[in-house]
mmCIF file of C-alpha atoms in Angstrom:
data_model
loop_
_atom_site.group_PDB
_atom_site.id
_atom_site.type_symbol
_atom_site.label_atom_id
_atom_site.label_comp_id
_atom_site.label_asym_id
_atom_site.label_seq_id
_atom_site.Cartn_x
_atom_site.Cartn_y
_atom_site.Cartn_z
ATOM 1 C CA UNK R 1 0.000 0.000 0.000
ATOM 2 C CA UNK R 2 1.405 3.380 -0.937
ATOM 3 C CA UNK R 3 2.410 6.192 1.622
ATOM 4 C CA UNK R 4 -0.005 8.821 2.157
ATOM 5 C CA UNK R 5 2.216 11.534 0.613
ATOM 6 C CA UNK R 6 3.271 14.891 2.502
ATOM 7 C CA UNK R 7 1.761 18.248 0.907
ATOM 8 C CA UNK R 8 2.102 22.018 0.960
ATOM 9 C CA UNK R 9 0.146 24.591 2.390
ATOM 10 C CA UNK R 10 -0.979 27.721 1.265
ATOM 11 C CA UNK R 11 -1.814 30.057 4.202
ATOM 12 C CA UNK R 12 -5.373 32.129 4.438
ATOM 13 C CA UNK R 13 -4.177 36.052 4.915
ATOM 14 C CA UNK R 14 -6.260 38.327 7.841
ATOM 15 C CA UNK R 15 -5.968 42.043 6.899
ATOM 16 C CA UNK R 16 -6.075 43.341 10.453
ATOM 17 C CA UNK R 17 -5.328 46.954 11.313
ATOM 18 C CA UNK R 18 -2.285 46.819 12.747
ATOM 19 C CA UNK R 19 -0.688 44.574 10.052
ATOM 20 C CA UNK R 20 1.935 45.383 7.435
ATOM 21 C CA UNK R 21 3.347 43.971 3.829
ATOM 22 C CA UNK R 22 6.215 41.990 4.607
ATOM 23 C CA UNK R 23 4.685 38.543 4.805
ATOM 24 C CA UNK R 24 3.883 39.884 0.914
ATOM 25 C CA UNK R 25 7.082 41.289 -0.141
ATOM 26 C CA UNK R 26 9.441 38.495 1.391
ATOM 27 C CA UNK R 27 7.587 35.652 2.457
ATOM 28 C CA UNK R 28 5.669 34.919 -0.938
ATOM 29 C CA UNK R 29 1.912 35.123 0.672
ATOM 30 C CA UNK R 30 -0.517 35.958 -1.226
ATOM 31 C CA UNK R 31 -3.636 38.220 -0.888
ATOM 32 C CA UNK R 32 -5.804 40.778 -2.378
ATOM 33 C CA UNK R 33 -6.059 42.831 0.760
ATOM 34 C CA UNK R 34 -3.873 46.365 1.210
ATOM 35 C CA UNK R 35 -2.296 44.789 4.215
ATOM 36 C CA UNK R 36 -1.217 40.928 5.513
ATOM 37 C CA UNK R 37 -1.080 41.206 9.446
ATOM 38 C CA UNK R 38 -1.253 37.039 9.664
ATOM 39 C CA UNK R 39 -0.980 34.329 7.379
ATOM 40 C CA UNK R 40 -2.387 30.763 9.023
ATOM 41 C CA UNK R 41 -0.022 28.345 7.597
ATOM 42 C CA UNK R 42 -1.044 25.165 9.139
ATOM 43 C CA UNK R 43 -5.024 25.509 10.283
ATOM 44 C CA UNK R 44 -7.951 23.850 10.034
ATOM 45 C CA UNK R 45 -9.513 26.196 11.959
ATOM 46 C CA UNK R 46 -13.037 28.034 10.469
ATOM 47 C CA UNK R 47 -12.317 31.088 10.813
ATOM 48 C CA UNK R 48 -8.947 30.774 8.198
ATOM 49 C CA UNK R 49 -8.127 26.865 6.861
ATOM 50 C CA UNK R 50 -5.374 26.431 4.743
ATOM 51 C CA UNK R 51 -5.921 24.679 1.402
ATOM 52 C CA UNK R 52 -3.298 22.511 -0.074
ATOM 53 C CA UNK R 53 -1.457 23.400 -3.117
ATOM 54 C CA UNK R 54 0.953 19.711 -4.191
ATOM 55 C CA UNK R 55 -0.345 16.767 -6.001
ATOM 56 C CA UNK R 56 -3.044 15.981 -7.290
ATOM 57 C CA UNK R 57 -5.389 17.000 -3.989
ATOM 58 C CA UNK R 58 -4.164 20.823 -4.852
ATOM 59 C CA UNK R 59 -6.875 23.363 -4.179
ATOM 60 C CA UNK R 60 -8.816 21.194 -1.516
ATOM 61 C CA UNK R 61 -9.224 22.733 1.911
ATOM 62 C CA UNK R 62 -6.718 21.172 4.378
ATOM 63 C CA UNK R 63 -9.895 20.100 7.070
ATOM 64 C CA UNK R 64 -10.943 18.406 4.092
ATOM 65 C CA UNK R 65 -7.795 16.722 2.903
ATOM 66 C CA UNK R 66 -7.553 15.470 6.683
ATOM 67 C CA UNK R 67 -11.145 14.148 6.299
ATOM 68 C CA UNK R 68 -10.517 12.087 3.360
ATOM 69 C CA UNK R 69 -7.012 10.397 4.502
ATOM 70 C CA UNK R 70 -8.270 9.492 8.177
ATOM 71 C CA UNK R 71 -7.063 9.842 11.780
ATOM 72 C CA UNK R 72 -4.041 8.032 11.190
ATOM 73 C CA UNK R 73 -2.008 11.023 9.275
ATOM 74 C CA UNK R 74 -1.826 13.206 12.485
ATOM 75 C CA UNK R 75 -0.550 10.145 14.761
ATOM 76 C CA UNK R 76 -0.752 8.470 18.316
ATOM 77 C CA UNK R 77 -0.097 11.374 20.026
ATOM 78 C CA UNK R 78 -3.272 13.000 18.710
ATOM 79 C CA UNK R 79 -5.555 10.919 20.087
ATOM 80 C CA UNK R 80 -5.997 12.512 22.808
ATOM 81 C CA UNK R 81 -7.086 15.462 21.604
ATOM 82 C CA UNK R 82 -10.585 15.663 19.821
ATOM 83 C CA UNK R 83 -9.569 17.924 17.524
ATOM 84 C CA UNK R 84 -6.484 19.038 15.238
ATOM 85 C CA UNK R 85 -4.563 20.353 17.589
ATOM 86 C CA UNK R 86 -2.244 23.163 16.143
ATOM 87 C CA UNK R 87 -2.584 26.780 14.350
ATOM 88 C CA UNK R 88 0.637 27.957 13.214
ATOM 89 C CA UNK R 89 1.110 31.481 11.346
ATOM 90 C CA UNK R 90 3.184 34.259 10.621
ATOM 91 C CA UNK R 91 2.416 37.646 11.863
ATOM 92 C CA UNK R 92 3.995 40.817 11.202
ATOM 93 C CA UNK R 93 2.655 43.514 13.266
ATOM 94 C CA UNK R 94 3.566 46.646 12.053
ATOM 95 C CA UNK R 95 1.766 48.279 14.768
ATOM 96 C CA UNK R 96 1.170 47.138 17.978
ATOM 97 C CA UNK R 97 -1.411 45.017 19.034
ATOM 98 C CA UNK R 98 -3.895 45.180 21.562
ATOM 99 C CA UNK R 99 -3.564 43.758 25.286
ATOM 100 C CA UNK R 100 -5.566 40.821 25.531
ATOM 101 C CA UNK R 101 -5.177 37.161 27.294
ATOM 102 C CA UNK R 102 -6.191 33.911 25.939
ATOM 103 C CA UNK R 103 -8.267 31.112 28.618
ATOM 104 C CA UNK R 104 -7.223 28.080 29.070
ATOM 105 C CA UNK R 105 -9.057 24.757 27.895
ATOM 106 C CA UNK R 106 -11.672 24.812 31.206
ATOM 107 C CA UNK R 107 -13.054 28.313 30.926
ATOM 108 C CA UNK R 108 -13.364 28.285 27.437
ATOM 109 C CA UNK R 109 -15.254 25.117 27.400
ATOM 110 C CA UNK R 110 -17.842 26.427 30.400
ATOM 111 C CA UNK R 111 -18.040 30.080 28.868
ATOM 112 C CA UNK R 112 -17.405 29.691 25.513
ATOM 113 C CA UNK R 113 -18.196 25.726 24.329
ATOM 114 C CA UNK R 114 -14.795 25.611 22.399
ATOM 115 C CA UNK R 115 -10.846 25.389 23.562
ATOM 116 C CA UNK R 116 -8.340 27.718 25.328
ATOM 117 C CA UNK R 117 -5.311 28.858 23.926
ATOM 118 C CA UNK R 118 -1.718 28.868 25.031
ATOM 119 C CA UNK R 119 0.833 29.297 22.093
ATOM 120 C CA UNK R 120 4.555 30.437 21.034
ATOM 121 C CA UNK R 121 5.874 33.327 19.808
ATOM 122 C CA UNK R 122 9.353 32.906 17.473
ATOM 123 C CA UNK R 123 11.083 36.706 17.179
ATOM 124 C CA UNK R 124 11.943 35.945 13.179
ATOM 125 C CA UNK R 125 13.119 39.672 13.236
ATOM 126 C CA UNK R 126 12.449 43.253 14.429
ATOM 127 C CA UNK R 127 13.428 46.470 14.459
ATOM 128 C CA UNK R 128 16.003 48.185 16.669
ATOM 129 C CA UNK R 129 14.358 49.007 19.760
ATOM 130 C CA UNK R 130 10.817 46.701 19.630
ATOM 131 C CA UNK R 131 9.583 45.579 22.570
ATOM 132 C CA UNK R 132 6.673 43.486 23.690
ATOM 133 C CA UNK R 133 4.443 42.917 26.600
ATOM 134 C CA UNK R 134 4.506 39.884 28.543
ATOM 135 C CA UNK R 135 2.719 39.416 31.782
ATOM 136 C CA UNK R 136 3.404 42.095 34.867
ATOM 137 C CA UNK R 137 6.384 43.578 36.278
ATOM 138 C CA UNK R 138 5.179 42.308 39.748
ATOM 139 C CA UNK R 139 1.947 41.029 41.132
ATOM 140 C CA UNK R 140 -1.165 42.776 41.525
ATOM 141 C CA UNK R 141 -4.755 42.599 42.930
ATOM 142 C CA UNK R 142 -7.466 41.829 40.910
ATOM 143 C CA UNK R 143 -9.137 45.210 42.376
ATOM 144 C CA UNK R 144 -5.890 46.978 40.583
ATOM 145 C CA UNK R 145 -6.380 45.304 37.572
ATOM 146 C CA UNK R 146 -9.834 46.099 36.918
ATOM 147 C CA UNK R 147 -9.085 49.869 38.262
ATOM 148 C CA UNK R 148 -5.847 50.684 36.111
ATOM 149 C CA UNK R 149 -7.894 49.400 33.323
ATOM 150 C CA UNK R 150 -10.395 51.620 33.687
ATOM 151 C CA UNK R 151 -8.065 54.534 34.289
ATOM 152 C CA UNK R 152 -6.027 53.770 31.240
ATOM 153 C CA UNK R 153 -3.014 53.584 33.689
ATOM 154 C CA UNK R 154 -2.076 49.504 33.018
ATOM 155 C CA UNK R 155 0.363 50.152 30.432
ATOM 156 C CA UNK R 156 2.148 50.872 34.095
ATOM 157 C CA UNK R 157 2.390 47.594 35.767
ATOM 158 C CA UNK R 158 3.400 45.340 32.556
ATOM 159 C CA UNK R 159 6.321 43.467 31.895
ATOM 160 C CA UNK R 160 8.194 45.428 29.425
ATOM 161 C CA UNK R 161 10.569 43.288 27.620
ATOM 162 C CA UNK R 162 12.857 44.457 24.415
ATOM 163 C CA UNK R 163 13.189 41.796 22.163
ATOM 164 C CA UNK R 164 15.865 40.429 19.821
ATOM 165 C CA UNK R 165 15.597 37.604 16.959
ATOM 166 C CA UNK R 166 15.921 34.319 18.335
ATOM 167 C CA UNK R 167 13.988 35.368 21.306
ATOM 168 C CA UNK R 168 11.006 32.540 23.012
ATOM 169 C CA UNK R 169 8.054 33.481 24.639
ATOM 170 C CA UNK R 170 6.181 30.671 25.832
ATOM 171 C CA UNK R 171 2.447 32.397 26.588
ATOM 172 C CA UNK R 172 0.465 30.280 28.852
ATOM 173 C CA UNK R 173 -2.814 30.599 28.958
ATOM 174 C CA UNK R 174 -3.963 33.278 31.113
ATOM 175 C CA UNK R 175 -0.609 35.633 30.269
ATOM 176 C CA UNK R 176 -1.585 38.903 29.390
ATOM 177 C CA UNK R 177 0.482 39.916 26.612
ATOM 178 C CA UNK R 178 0.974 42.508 23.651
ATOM 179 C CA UNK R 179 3.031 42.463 20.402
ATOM 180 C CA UNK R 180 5.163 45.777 19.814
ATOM 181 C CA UNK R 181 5.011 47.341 16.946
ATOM 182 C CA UNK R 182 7.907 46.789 13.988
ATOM 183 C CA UNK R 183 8.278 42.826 15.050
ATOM 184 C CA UNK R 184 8.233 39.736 12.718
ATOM 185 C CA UNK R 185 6.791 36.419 14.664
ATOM 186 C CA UNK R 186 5.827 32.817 13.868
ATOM 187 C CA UNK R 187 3.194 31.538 16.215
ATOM 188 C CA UNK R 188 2.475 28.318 16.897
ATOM 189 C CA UNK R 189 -0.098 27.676 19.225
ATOM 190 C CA UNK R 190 -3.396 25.761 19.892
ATOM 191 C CA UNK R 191 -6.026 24.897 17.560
ATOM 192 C CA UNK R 192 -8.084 28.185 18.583
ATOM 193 C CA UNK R 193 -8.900 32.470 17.648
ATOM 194 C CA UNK R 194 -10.462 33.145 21.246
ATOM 195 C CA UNK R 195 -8.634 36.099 22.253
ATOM 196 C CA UNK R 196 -10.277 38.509 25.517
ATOM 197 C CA UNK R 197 -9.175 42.391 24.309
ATOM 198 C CA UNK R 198 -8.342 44.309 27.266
ATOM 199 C CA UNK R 199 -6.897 47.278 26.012
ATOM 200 C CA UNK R 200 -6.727 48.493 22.065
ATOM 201 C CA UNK R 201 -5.476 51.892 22.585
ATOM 202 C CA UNK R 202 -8.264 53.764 21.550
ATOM 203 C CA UNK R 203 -8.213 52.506 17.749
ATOM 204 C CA UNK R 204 -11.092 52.468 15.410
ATOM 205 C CA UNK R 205 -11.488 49.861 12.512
ATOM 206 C CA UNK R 206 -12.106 50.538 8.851
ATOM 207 C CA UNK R 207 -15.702 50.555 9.764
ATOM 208 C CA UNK R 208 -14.742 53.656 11.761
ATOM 209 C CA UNK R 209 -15.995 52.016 15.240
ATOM 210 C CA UNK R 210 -13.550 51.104 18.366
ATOM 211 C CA UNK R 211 -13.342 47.005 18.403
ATOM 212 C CA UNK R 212 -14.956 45.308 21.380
ATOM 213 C CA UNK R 213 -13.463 44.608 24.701
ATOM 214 C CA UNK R 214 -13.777 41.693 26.932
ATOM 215 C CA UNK R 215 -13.325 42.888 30.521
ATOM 216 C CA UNK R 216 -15.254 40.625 32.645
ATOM 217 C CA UNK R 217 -13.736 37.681 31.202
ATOM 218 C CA UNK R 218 -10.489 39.163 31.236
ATOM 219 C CA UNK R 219 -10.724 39.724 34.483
ATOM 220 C CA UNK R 220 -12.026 36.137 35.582
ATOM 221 C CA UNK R 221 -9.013 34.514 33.215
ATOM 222 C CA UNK R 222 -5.418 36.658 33.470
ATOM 223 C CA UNK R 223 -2.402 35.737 36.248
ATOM 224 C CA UNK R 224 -1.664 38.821 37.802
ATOM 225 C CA UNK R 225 1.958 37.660 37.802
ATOM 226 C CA UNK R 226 5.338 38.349 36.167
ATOM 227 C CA UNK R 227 5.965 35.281 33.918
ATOM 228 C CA UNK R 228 8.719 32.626 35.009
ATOM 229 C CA UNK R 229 9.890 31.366 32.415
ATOM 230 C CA UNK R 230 13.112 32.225 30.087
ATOM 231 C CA UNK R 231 12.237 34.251 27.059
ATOM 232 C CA UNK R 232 14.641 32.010 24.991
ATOM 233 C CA UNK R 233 14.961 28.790 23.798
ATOM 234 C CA UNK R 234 14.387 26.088 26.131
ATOM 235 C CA UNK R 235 17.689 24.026 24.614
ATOM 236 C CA UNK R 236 20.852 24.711 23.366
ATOM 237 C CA UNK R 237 22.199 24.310 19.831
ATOM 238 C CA UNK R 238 23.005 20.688 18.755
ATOM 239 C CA UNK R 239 24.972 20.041 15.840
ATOM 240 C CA UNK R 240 23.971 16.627 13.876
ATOM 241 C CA UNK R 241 25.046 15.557 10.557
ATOM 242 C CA UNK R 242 24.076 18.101 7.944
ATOM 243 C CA UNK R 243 21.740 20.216 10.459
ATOM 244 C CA UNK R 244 21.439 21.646 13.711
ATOM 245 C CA UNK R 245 18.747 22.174 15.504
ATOM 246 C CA UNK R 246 17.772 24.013 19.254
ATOM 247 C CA UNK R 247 14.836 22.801 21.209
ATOM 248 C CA UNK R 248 12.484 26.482 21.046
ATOM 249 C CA UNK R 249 9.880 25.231 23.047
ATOM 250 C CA UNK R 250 8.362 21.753 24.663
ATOM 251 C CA UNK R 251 4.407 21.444 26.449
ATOM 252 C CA UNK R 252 2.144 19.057 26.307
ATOM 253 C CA UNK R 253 0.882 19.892 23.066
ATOM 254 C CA UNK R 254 3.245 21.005 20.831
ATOM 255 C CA UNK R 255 7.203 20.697 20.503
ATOM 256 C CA UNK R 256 8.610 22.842 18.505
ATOM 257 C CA UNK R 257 12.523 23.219 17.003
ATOM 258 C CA UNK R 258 14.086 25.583 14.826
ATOM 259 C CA UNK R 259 16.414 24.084 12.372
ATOM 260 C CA UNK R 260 19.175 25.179 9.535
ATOM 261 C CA UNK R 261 19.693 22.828 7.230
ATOM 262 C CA UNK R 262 21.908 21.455 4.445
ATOM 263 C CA UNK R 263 20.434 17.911 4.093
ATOM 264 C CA UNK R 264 18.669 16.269 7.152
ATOM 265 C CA UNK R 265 17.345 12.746 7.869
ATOM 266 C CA UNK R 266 14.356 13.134 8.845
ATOM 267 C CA UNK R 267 11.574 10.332 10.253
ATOM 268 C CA UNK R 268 8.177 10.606 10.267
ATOM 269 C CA UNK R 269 7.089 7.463 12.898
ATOM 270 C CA UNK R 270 3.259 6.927 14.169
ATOM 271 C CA UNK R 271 3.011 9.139 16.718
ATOM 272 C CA UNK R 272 2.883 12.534 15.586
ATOM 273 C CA UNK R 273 2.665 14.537 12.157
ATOM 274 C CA UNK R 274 6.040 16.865 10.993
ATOM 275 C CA UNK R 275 4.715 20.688 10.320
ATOM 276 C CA UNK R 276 7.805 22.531 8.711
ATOM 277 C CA UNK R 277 7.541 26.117 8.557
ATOM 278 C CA UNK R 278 10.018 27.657 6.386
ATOM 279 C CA UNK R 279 11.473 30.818 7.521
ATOM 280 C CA UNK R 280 14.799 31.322 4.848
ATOM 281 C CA UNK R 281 16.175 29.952 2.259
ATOM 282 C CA UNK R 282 14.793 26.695 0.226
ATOM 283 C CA UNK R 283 15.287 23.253 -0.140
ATOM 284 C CA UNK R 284 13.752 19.800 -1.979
ATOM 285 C CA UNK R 285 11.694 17.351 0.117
ATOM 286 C CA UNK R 286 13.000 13.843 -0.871
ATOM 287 C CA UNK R 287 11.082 10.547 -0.842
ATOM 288 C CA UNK R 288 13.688 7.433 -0.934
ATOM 289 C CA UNK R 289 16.066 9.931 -2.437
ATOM 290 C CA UNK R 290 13.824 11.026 -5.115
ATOM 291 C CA UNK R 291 12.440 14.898 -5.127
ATOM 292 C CA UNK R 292 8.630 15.021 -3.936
ATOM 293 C CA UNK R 293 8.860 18.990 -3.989
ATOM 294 C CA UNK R 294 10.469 21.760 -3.682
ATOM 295 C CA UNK R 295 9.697 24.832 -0.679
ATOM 296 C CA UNK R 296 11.117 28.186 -0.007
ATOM 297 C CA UNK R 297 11.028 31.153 2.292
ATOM 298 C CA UNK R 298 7.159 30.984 3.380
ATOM 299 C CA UNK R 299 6.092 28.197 2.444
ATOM 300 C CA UNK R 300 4.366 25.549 5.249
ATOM 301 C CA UNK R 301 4.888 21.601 4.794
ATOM 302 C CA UNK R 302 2.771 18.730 6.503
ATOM 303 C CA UNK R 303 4.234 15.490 6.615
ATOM 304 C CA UNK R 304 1.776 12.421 7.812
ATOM 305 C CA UNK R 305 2.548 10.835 10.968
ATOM 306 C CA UNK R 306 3.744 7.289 9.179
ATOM 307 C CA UNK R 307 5.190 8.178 6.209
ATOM 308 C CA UNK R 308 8.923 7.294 7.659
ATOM 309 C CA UNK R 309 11.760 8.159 6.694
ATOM 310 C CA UNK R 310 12.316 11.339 3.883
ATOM 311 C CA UNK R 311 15.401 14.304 3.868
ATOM 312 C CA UNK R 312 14.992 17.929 3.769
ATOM 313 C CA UNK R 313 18.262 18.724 1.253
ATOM 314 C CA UNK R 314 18.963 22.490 0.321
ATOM 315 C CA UNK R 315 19.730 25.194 2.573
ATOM 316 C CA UNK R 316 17.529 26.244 4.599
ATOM 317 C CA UNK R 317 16.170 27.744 8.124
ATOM 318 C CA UNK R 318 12.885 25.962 9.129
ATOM 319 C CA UNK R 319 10.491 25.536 12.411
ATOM 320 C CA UNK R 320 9.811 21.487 12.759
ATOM 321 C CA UNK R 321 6.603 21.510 15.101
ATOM 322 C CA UNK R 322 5.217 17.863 15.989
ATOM 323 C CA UNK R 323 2.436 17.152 18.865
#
């Protein structure tokens, strides 16, 4: 019986406000909006699936591709979740974002009837001087929350933190956090686009109107905490035969590696699914030695859990995510 081939993935583009044109101009996505804030590489979310575009499934939706091959391409260590687990993108934020949390999988499930969110943010690049917000600087009351939110004064009592490419943020559910303006991220992060807005600034959309915010639930859902844990990789750099690779970021539902590449065995076994995320450069996916495709700068790769062993030969910079 034949291999269920890997395949490429286009992304689907968001034109939010605060986006810019570089996931255009030098990461090859495509869209007919003015701006590209986010492109969702690897989703089978509704709100943004990404469609294949190798072989002779190209132009299906990727929740559809899944649907026809069958449980078996995502892998053992899948199971356990009862639905595709992961949403990666690119974002480039040219302006900042707003301050907003994400719940976790209990309150979203009571309050919202779908799943939390906690996810990781890749610095691909940024400009001199960006800086992000990440949790608070110390502890706080709930009572201070609420009031410095209403006073506009809780820009005050965040974690500040400049950041530099190569930098990790591991946001756990419940983090409040913010993307700076002038930074270049890859996400990867549960299967889920709940997001509570706490503070936006001010800002009005093309529709002219401010967006929503989501106090209350904010309020029930955020650590009022300074974050623990090291905002950069969780390993250190390994060298192996034609690659090294660093260990980003590990939980229990992703783990994710950044890799640069000249030609790398690779193994695809039964418990999880490869996602590769390319972030420079390009390469040729090989089958038994034999090209299956080629990728470049942009371009998102999902390899079924059981498909064995393949090599990534070129030279390249990628993000290997697997559950």
């Amino acid at each position: 019986m034949d291999r269920i081939q890997p395949i490429k993935l286009k992304g689907t583009c968001k034109d939010y406000l605060w986006g810019g044109n570089r996931l255009r101009t030098e990461y090859h996505q495509v869209s007919g909006a003015p701006k590209i804030a986010e492109t969702w590489l690897l989703s089978c979310h509704p709100d943004g699936p990404s469609t294949v575009v190798s072989g002779e499934e190209s132009g299906i939706l990727f929740p559809e591709w899944l649907k026809q091959k069958g449980n078996s391409v995502l892998g053992k260590d899948c199971e356990k979740f009862p639905y595709f687990p992961l949403l990666i993108k690119l974002i480039d934020a040219k302006e900042r974002l707003s301050i907003q949390v994400h719940p976790d999988d209990a309150y979203a499930r009571t309050h919202e009837g779908g799943y939390g969110k906690t996810e990781m943010w890749y610095i691909v690049d940024c400009e001199p001087g960006a800086f992000l917000y990440y949790g608070f600087d110390h502890p706080i009351s709930k009572s201070e929350f609420q009031e410095r939110i209403q006073n506009n004064t809780l820009e005050q009592v965040l974690n500040r933190v400049p950041v530099h490419p190569g930098d990790v943020f591991f946001i756990e559910a419940g983090t409040l956090h913010s993307i700076g303006a002038g930074i270049l991220i890859a996400e990867i992060q549960q299967n889920s686009n709940l997001t509570y807005r706490i503070y936006d600034y001010g800002r009005r959309g093309a529709d002219g109107k401010t967006r929503p915010l989501h106090i209350a639930k904010a309020l029930d859902v955020t650590r009022l905490e300074r974050p623990t844990r090291p905002t950069r990789p969780q390993g250190n750099p390994e060298q192996r035969e034609g690659y090294r690779r660093t260990l980003l970021s590990s939980c229990d539902v992703f783990t994710v590696y950044e890799m640069e590449i000249q030609e790398a065995a690779m193994n695809a076994d039964s418990r999880s699914f490869h996602s590769l995320l390319c972030l420079d450069g390009d390469a040729f996916l090989l089958d038994r030695g034999k090209p299956v495709f080629s990728f470049r700068k942009g371009d998102s790769v999902f390899v079924p859990a059981g498909f064995g062993g393949y090599t990534i030969k070129g030279n390249c910079r990628i993000l290997f995510t697997a559950v």
